[in-house]
Coordinates of C-alpha atoms in Angstrom, one line a residue:
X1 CA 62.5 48.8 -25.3
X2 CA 65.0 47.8 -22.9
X3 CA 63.4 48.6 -19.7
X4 CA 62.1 46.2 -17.5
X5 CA 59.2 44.4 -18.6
X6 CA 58.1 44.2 -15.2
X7 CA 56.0 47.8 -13.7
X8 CA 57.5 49.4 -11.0
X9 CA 55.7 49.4 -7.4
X10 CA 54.1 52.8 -7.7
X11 CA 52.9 52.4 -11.2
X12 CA 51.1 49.3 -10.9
X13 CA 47.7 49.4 -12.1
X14 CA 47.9 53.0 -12.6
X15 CA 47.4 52.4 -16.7
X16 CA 45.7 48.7 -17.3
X17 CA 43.0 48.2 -18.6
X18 CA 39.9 46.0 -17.1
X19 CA 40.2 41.8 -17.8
X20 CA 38.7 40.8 -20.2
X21 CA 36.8 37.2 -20.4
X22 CA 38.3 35.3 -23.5
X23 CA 36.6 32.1 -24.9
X24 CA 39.1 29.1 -24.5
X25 CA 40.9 28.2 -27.3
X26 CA 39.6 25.3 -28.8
X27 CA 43.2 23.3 -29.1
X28 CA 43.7 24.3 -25.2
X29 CA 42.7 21.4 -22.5
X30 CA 39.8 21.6 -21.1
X31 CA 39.4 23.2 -17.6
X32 CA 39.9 19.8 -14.9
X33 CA 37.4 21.3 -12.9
X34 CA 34.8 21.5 -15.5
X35 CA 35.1 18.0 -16.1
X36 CA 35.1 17.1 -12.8
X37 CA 32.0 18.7 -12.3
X38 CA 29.9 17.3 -14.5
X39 CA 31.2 13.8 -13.7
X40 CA 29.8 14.5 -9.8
X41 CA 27.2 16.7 -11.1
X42 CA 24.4 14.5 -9.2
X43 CA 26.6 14.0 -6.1
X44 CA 27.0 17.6 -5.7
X45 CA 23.5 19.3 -6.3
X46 CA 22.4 16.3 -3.8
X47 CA 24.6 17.7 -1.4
X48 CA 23.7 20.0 1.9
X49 CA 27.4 20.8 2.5
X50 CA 30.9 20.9 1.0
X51 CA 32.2 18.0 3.5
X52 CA 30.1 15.7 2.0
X53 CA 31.8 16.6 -1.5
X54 CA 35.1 16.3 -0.1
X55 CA 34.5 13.0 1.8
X56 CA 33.4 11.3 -1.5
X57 CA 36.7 13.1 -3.5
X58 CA 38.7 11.5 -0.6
X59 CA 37.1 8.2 -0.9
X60 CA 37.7 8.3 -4.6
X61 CA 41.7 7.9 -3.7
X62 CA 42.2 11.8 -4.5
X63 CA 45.4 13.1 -2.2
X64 CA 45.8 16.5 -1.3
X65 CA 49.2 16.6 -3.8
X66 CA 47.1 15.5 -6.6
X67 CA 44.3 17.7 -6.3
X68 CA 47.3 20.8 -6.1
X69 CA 48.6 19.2 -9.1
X70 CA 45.4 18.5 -11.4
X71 CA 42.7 21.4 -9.9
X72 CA 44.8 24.1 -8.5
X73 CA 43.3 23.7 -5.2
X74 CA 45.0 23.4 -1.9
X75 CA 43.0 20.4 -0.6
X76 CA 39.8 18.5 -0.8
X77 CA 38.2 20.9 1.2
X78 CA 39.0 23.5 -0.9
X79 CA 38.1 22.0 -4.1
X80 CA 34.8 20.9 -2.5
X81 CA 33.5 24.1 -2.1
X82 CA 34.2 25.2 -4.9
X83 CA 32.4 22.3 -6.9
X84 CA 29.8 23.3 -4.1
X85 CA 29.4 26.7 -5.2
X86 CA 29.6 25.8 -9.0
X87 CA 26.2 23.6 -8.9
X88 CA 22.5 24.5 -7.9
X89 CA 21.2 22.2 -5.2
X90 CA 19.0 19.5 -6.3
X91 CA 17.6 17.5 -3.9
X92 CA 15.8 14.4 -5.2
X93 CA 12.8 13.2 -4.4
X94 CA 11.6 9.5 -3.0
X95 CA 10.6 7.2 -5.5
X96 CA 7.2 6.8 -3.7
X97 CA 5.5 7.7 -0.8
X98 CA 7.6 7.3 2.2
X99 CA 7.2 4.4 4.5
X100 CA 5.1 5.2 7.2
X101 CA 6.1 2.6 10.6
X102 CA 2.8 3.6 12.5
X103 CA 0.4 3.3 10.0
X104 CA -2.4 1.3 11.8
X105 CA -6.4 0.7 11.1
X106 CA -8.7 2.4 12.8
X107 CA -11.0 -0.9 12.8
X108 CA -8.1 -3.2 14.7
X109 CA -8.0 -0.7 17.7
X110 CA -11.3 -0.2 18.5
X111 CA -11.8 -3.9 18.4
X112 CA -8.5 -4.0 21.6
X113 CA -10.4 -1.6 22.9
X114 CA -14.1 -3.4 23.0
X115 CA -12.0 -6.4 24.2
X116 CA -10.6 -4.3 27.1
X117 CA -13.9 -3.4 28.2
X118 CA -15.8 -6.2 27.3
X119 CA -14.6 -8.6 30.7
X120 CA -16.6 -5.6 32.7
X121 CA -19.7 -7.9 31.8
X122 CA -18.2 -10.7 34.0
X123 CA -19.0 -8.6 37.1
X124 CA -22.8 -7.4 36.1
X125 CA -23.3 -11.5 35.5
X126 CA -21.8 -12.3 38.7
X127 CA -23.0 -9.8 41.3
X128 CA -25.4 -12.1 42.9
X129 CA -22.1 -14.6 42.8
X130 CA -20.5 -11.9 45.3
X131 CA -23.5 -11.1 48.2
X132 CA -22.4 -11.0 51.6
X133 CA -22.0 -8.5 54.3
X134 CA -19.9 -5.3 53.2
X135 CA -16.2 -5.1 53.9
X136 CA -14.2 -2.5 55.0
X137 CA -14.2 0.5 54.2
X138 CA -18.0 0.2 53.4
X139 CA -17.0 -1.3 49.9
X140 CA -19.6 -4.5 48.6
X141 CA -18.8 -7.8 49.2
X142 CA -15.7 -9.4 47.4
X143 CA -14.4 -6.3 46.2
X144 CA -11.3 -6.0 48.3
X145 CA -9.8 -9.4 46.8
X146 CA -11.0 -8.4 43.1
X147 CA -8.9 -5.2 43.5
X148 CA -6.0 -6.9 45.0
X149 CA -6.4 -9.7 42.4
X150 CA -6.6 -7.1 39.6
X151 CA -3.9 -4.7 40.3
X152 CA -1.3 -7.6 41.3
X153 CA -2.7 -8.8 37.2
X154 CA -1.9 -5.6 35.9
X155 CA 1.5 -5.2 37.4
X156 CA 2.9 -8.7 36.4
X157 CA 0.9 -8.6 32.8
X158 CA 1.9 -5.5 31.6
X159 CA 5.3 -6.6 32.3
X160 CA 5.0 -9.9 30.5
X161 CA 3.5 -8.2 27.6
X162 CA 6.7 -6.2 27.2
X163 CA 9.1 -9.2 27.2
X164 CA 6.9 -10.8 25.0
X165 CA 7.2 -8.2 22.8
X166 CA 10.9 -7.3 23.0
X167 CA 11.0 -10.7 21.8
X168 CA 9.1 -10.2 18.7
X169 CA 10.9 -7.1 17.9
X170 CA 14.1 -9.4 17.5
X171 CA 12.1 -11.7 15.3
X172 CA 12.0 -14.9 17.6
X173 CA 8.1 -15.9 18.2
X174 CA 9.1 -19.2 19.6
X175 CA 11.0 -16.9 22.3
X176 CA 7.8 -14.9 23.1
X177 CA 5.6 -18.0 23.2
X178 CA 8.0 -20.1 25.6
X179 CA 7.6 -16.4 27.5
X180 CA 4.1 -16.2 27.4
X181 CA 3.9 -20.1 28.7
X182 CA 5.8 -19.9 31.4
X183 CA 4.6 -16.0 32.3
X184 CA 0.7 -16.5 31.8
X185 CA 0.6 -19.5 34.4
X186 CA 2.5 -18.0 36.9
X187 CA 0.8 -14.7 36.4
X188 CA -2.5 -16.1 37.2
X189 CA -1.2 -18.0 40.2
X190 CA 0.4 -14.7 41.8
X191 CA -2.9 -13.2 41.2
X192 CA -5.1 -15.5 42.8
X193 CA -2.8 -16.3 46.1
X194 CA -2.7 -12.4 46.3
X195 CA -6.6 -12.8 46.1
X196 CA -6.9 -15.2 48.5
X197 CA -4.8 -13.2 50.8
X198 CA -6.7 -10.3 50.9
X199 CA -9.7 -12.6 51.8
X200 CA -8.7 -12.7 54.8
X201 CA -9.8 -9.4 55.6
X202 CA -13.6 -10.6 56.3
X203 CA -16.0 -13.4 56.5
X204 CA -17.8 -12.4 53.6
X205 CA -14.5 -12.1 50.9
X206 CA -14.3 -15.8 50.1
X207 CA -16.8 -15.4 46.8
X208 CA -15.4 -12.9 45.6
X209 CA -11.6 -14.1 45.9
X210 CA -13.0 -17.1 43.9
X211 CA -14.2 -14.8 41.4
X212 CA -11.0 -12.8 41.6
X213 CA -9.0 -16.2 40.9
X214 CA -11.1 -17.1 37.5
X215 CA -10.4 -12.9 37.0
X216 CA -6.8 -13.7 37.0
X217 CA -6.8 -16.7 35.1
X218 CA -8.5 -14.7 32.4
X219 CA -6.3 -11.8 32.6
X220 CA -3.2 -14.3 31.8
X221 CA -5.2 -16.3 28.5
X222 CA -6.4 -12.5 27.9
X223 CA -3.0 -11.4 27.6
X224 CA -1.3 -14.2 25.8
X225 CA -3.9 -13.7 23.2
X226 CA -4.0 -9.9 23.2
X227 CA -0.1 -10.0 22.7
X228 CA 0.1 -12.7 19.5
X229 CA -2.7 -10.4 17.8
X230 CA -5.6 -12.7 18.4
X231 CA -8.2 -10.2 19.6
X232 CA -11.0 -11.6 17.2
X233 CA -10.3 -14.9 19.2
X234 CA -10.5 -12.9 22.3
X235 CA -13.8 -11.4 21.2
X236 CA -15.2 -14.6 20.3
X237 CA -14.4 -16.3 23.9
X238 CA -16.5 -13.4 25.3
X239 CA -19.2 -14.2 23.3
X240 CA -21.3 -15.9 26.2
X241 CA -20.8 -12.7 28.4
X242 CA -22.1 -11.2 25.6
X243 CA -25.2 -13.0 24.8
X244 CA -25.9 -14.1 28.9
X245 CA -25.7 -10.5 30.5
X246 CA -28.9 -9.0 29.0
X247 CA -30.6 -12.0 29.4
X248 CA -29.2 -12.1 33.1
X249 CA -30.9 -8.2 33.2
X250 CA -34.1 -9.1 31.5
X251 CA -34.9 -12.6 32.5
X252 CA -33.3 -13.3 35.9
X253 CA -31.1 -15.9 35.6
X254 CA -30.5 -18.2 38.2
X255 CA -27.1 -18.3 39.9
X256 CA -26.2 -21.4 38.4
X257 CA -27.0 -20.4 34.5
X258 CA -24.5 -17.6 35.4
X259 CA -21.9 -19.3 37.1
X260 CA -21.9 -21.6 33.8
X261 CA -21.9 -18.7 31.8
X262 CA -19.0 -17.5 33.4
X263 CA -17.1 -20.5 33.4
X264 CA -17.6 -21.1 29.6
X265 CA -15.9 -17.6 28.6
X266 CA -13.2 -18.6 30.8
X267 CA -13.1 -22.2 29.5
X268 CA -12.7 -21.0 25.8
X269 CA -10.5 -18.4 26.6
X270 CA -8.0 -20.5 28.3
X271 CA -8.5 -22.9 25.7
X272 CA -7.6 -20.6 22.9
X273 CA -4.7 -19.2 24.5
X274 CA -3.1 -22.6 24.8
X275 CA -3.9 -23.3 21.6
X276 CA -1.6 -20.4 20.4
X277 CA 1.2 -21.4 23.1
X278 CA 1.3 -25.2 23.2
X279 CA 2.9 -26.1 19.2
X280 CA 5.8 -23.4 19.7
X281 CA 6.6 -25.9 22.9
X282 CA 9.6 -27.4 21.0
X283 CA 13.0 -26.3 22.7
X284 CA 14.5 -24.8 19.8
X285 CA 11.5 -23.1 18.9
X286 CA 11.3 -25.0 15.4
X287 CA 8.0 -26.6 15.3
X288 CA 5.9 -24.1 13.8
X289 CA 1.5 -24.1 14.4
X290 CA -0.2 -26.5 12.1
X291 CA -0.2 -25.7 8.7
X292 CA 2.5 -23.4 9.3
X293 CA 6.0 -22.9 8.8
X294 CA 8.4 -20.8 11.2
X295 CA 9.7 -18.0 8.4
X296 CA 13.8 -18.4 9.0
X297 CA 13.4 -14.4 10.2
X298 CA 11.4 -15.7 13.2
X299 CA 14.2 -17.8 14.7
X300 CA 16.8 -16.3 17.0
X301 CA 20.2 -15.9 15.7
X302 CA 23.0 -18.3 17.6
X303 CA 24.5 -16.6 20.5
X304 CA 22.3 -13.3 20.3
X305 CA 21.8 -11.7 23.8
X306 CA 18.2 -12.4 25.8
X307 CA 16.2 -8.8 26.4
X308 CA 16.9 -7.9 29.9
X309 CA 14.7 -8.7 32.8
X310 CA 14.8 -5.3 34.8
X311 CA 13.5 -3.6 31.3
X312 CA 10.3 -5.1 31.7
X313 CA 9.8 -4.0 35.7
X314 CA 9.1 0.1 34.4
X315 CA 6.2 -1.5 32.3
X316 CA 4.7 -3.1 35.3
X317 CA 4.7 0.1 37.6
X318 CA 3.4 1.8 34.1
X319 CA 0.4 -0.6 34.7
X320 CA -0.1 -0.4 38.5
X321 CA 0.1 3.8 38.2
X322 CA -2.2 4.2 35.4
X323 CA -4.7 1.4 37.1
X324 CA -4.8 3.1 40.3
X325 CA -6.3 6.7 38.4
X326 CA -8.9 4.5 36.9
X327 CA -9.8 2.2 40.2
X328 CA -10.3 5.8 41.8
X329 CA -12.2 7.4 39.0
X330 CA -14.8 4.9 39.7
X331 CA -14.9 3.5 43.2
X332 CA -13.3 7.0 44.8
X333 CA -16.4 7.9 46.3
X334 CA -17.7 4.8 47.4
X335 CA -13.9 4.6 49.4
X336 CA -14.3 8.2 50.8
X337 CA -17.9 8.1 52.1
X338 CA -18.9 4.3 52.2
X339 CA -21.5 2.1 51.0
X340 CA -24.2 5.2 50.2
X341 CA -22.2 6.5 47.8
X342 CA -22.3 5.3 43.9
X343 CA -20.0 2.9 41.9
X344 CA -19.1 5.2 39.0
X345 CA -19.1 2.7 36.3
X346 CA -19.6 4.6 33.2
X347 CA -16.2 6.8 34.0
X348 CA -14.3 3.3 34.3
X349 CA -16.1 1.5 31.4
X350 CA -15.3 4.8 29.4
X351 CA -12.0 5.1 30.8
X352 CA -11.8 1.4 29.4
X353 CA -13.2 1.4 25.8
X354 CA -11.6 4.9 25.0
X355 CA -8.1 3.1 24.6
X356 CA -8.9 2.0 21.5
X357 CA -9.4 5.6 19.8
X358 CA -6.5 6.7 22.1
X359 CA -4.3 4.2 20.3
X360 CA -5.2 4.7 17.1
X361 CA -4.4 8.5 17.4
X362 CA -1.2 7.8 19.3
X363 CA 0.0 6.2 16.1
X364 CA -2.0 9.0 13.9
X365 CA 0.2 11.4 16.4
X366 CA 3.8 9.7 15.2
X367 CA 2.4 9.4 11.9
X368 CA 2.2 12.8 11.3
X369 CA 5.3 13.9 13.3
X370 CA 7.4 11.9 11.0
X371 CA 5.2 13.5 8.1
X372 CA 5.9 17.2 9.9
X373 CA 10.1 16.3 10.1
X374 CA 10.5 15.3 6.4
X375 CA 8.6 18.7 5.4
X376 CA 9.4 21.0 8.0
X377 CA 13.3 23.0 7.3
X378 CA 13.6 24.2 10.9
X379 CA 13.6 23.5 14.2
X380 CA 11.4 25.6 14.9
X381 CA 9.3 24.9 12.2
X382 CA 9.0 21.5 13.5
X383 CA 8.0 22.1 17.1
X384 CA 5.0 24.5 15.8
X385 CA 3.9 20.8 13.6
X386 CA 4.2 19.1 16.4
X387 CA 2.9 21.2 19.1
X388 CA -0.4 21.3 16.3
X389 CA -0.5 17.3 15.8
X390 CA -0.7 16.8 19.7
X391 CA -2.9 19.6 20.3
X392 CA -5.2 18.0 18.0
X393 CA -5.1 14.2 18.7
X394 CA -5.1 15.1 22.5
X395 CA -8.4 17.2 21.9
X396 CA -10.0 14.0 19.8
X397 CA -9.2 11.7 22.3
X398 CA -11.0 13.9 25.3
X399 CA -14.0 14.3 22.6
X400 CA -14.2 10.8 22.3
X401 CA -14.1 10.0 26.4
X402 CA -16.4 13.0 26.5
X403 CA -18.6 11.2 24.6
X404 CA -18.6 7.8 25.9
X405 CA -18.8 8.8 29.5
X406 CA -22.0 11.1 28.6
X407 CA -23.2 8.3 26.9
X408 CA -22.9 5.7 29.3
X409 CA -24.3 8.0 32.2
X410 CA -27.3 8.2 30.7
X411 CA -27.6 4.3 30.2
X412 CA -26.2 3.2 33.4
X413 CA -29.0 2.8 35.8
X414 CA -28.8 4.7 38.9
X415 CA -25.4 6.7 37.6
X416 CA -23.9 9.7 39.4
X417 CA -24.5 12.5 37.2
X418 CA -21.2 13.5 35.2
X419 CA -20.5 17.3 35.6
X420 CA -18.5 20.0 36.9
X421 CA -15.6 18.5 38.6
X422 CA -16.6 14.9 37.9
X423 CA -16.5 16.1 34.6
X424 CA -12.9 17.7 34.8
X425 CA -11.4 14.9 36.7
X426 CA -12.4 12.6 33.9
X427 CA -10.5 14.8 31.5
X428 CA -7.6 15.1 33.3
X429 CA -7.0 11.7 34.1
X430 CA -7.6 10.9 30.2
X431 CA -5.2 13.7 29.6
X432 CA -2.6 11.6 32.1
X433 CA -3.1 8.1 30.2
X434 CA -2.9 9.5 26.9
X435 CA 0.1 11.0 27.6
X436 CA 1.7 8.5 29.0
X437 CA 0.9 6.1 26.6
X438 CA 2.6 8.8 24.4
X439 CA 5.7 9.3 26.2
X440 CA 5.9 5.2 26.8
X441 CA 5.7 4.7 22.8
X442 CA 8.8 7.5 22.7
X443 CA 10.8 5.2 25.4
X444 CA 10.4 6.9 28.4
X445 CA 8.5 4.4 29.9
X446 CA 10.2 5.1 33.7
X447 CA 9.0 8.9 33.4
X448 CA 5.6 7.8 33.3
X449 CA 5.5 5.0 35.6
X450 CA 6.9 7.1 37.9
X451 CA 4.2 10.4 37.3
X452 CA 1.2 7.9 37.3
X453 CA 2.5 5.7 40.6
X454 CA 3.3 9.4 42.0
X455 CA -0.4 10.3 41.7
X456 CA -2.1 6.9 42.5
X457 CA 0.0 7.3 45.5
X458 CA -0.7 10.8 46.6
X459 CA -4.7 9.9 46.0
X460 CA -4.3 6.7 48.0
X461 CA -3.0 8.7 51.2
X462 CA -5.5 11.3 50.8
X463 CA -8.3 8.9 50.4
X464 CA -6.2 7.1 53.8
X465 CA -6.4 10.2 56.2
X466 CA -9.4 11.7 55.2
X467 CA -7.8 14.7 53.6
X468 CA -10.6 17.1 51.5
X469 CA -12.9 16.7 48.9
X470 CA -12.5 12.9 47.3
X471 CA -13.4 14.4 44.2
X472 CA -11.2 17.7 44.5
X473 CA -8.3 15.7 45.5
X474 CA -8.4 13.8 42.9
X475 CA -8.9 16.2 40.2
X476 CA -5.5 18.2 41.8
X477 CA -3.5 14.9 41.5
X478 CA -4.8 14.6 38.0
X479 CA -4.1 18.2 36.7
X480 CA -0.6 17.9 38.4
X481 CA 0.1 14.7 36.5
X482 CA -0.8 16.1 33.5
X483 CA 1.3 19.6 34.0
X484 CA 4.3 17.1 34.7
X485 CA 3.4 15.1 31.6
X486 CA 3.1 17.7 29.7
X487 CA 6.2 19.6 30.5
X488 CA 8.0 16.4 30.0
X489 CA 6.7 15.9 26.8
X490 CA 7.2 19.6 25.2
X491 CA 11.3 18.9 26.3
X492 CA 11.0 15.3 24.8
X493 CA 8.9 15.5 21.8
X494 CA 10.4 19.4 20.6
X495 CA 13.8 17.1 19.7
X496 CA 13.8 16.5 16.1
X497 CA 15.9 13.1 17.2
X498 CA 13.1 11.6 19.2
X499 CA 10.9 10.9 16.7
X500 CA 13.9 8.6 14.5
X501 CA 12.1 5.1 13.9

């Protein structure tokens, strides 16, 4: 008995026998760690990795020395995994259904769309308005100033529209209106001096770049309304368009009964639009619409920084690209081979009404890609849900033009018939708007603009010098904005980060 108590090197372990567990006396302390567990039991089953453990021990005023002292551990990390590894993950579940940003009605788009193609009326009432001799290149009578008229309306109001709405996004309405007022006006006087300038061009333009000034004047009221969500308003200033153009078809309506109808539409439209504009007037945007009160979230906060000017001018090339593809989807022909050829009205007018379905399943599309990132626990997992989702709103939304441009073909008297690659340049230019209408509502506004001017301006030279097939040329420039777009959108739309609200 007086050897060392301690075993020699070589013998150790040679003769012990296995540990045995023992149950913990129950006068000893409990085990800190225990305790400590089941105090963060919550915070540690919610948690996807140690760190977080050891960032909410550190923030708790726990010190490296003190958790060596009380848990035996060398540091927070330490003792965080090992509270990781000592709890089954739980991972708790909302309250409710998740908020869902892009939820929108079905029933509210279609109506922007009707209203967007609704104003096509104006030019079946007022054709008679617009005889003359035809203008270069063989186009009718007044349609050189209604382009120019139109596309210079579609640069400068798809720019105002986006200042208008940056901002509402920051919760100042008096801001957008004071925007809107001093936008709309100056909108429509761009337009029609543009108008009036392209006149120029022949003896017989002068009706139509009257017409194309009333156009711009209704594009600016159109737009002021559209933006402050008063598209029922919008619908009901169109009413006379709507009730006077079959009458006009059936019944002959003299020039005058049409130049009034025309007027009235325009009247109440303008009227409307300042009704919305003029009581939010006051400079520090606090006097509020009749009956209404200017919620305190509505007001811009002192000193708060104006949206920027130049984020606006991508919006505008956004409008003049995409309104280029559908100028040429319906007067391409009559540009290329002259006055013999057909208008190809139904292709525009679907062009037209099919962005109220394509907006409705852009914000289906985000919809279910937020949907597809809370359930999906890969990366890869998500960009198969979201290749799916876009596959199938994209394939809707060509159903739906298919549709309408079928449909309006075979109502439109004296229609070119829709088929083969008529047919396939419809489809691709849909595929180009929809997604860039996609891509815009993911930020990358300048990417589009630039694909859709890109193609508006390689089918402008071609239709310029002559070079092949109209309709094959255009259906190229198309299918290779929609190969862009869509390689674009695969890097842009595979990123789980893209689609954060």
């Amino acid at each position: 008995m007086s050897g060392s108590l301690w075993l020699k090197a070589e013998s150790a372990g040679l003769d012990t026998l296995p540990a045995v567990p023992r149950p913990r006396p129950s006068w000893a302390a409990a085990d800190p760690i225990d305790e400590l567990t089941t105090r963060l039991e919550e915070v540690i089953a919610a948690a996807v990795h140690p760190d977080e453990i050891a960032a909410v021990l550190e923030s708790d005023g726990m010190t490296d020395d003190h958790i060596r002292l009380t848990y035996g551990r060398e540091n927070s990390f330490a003792l965080a995994e090992d509270l990781y590894a000592r709890v089954e993950r739980r991972y708790p579940e909302p309250d409710g259904p998740p908020a869902d940003p892009w939820h929108t009605g079905l029933g509210g788009c279609l109506l922007r769309g009707l209203v967007f193609a609704l104003p096509g009326l104006a030019y079946v009432l007022g054709a008679p308005l617009l005889a003359g001799p035809a203008a270069a290149p063989g186009l009718p009578a007044g349609t050189v100033p209604l382009l120019a008229g139109a596309v210079t309306g579609w640069v400068w109001n798809q720019a105002l529209s986006h200042r208008a709405y940056s901002w509402l996004g920051l919760g100042d309405r008096a801001a957008a209106a004071r925007t809107l007022l001093r936008g709309a006006p100056a909108g429509a006087l761009v337009g029609a001096l543009v108008a009036f300038a392209a006149a120029a061009a022949g003896p017989g333009e002068w009706g139509g770049a009257v017409f194309a000034a009333g156009q711009a004047v209704y594009l600016a009221a159109a737009t002021v309304l559209l933006v402050l969500d008063r598209e029922k308003a919008l619908l009901g200033a169109l009413a006379p368009l709507i009730a006077g153009t079959p009458a006009a078809h059936w019944l002959g309506l003299p020039d005058p009964a049409r130049a009034a109808l025309l007027g009235t539409s325009l009247a109440l439209a303008v009227g409307l639009a300042a009704r919305e504009l003029l009581p939010w007037t006051a400079p520090a945007g606090e006097r509020a619409p009749k009956g209404q009160r200017a919620p305190a979230g509505e007001r811009a906060p002192a000193g708060r920084a104006a949206p920027r000017l130049a984020a606006s001018v991508p919006y505008g090339l956004f409008g003049l690209g995409t309104g280029g593809l559908v100028l040429y989807a319906a007067i391409g022909d009559v540009v290329a081979e002259g006055a013999g050829a057909s208008v190809a009205g139904p292709t525009a007018v679907a062009l037209t009404l099919s962005m109220g379905p394509a907006e409705w399943l852009l914000h289906r599309f985000r919809s279910e890609s937020l949907a597809g990132l809370r359930a999906s626990t890969s990366a890869r997992a998500f960009r198969r849900t979201t290749a799916v989702t876009l596959s199938l709103c994209l394939t809707v939304y060509l159903a739906v033009l298919l549709a309408l441009a079928v449909t309006g073909t075979l109502l439109w008297p004296g229609a070119p018939d829709i088929g083969g690659t008529r047919l396939a340049s419809l489809l691709l230019i849909g595929t180009v708007l929809w997604a860039a209408l996609l891509l815009q509502s993911f930020g990358a506004v300048l990417t589009a603009a630039v694909v859709c001017g890109a193609a508006a301006a390689a089918q402008t030279v071609a239709l310029a010098t002559g070079t092949g097939d109209p309709r094959l040329v255009g259906a190229g420039v198309a299918g290779s904005a929609a190969a862009v777009l869509a390689v674009v959108g695969a890097v842009l739309l595979g990123r789980a980060t893209a689609h954060r609200t």
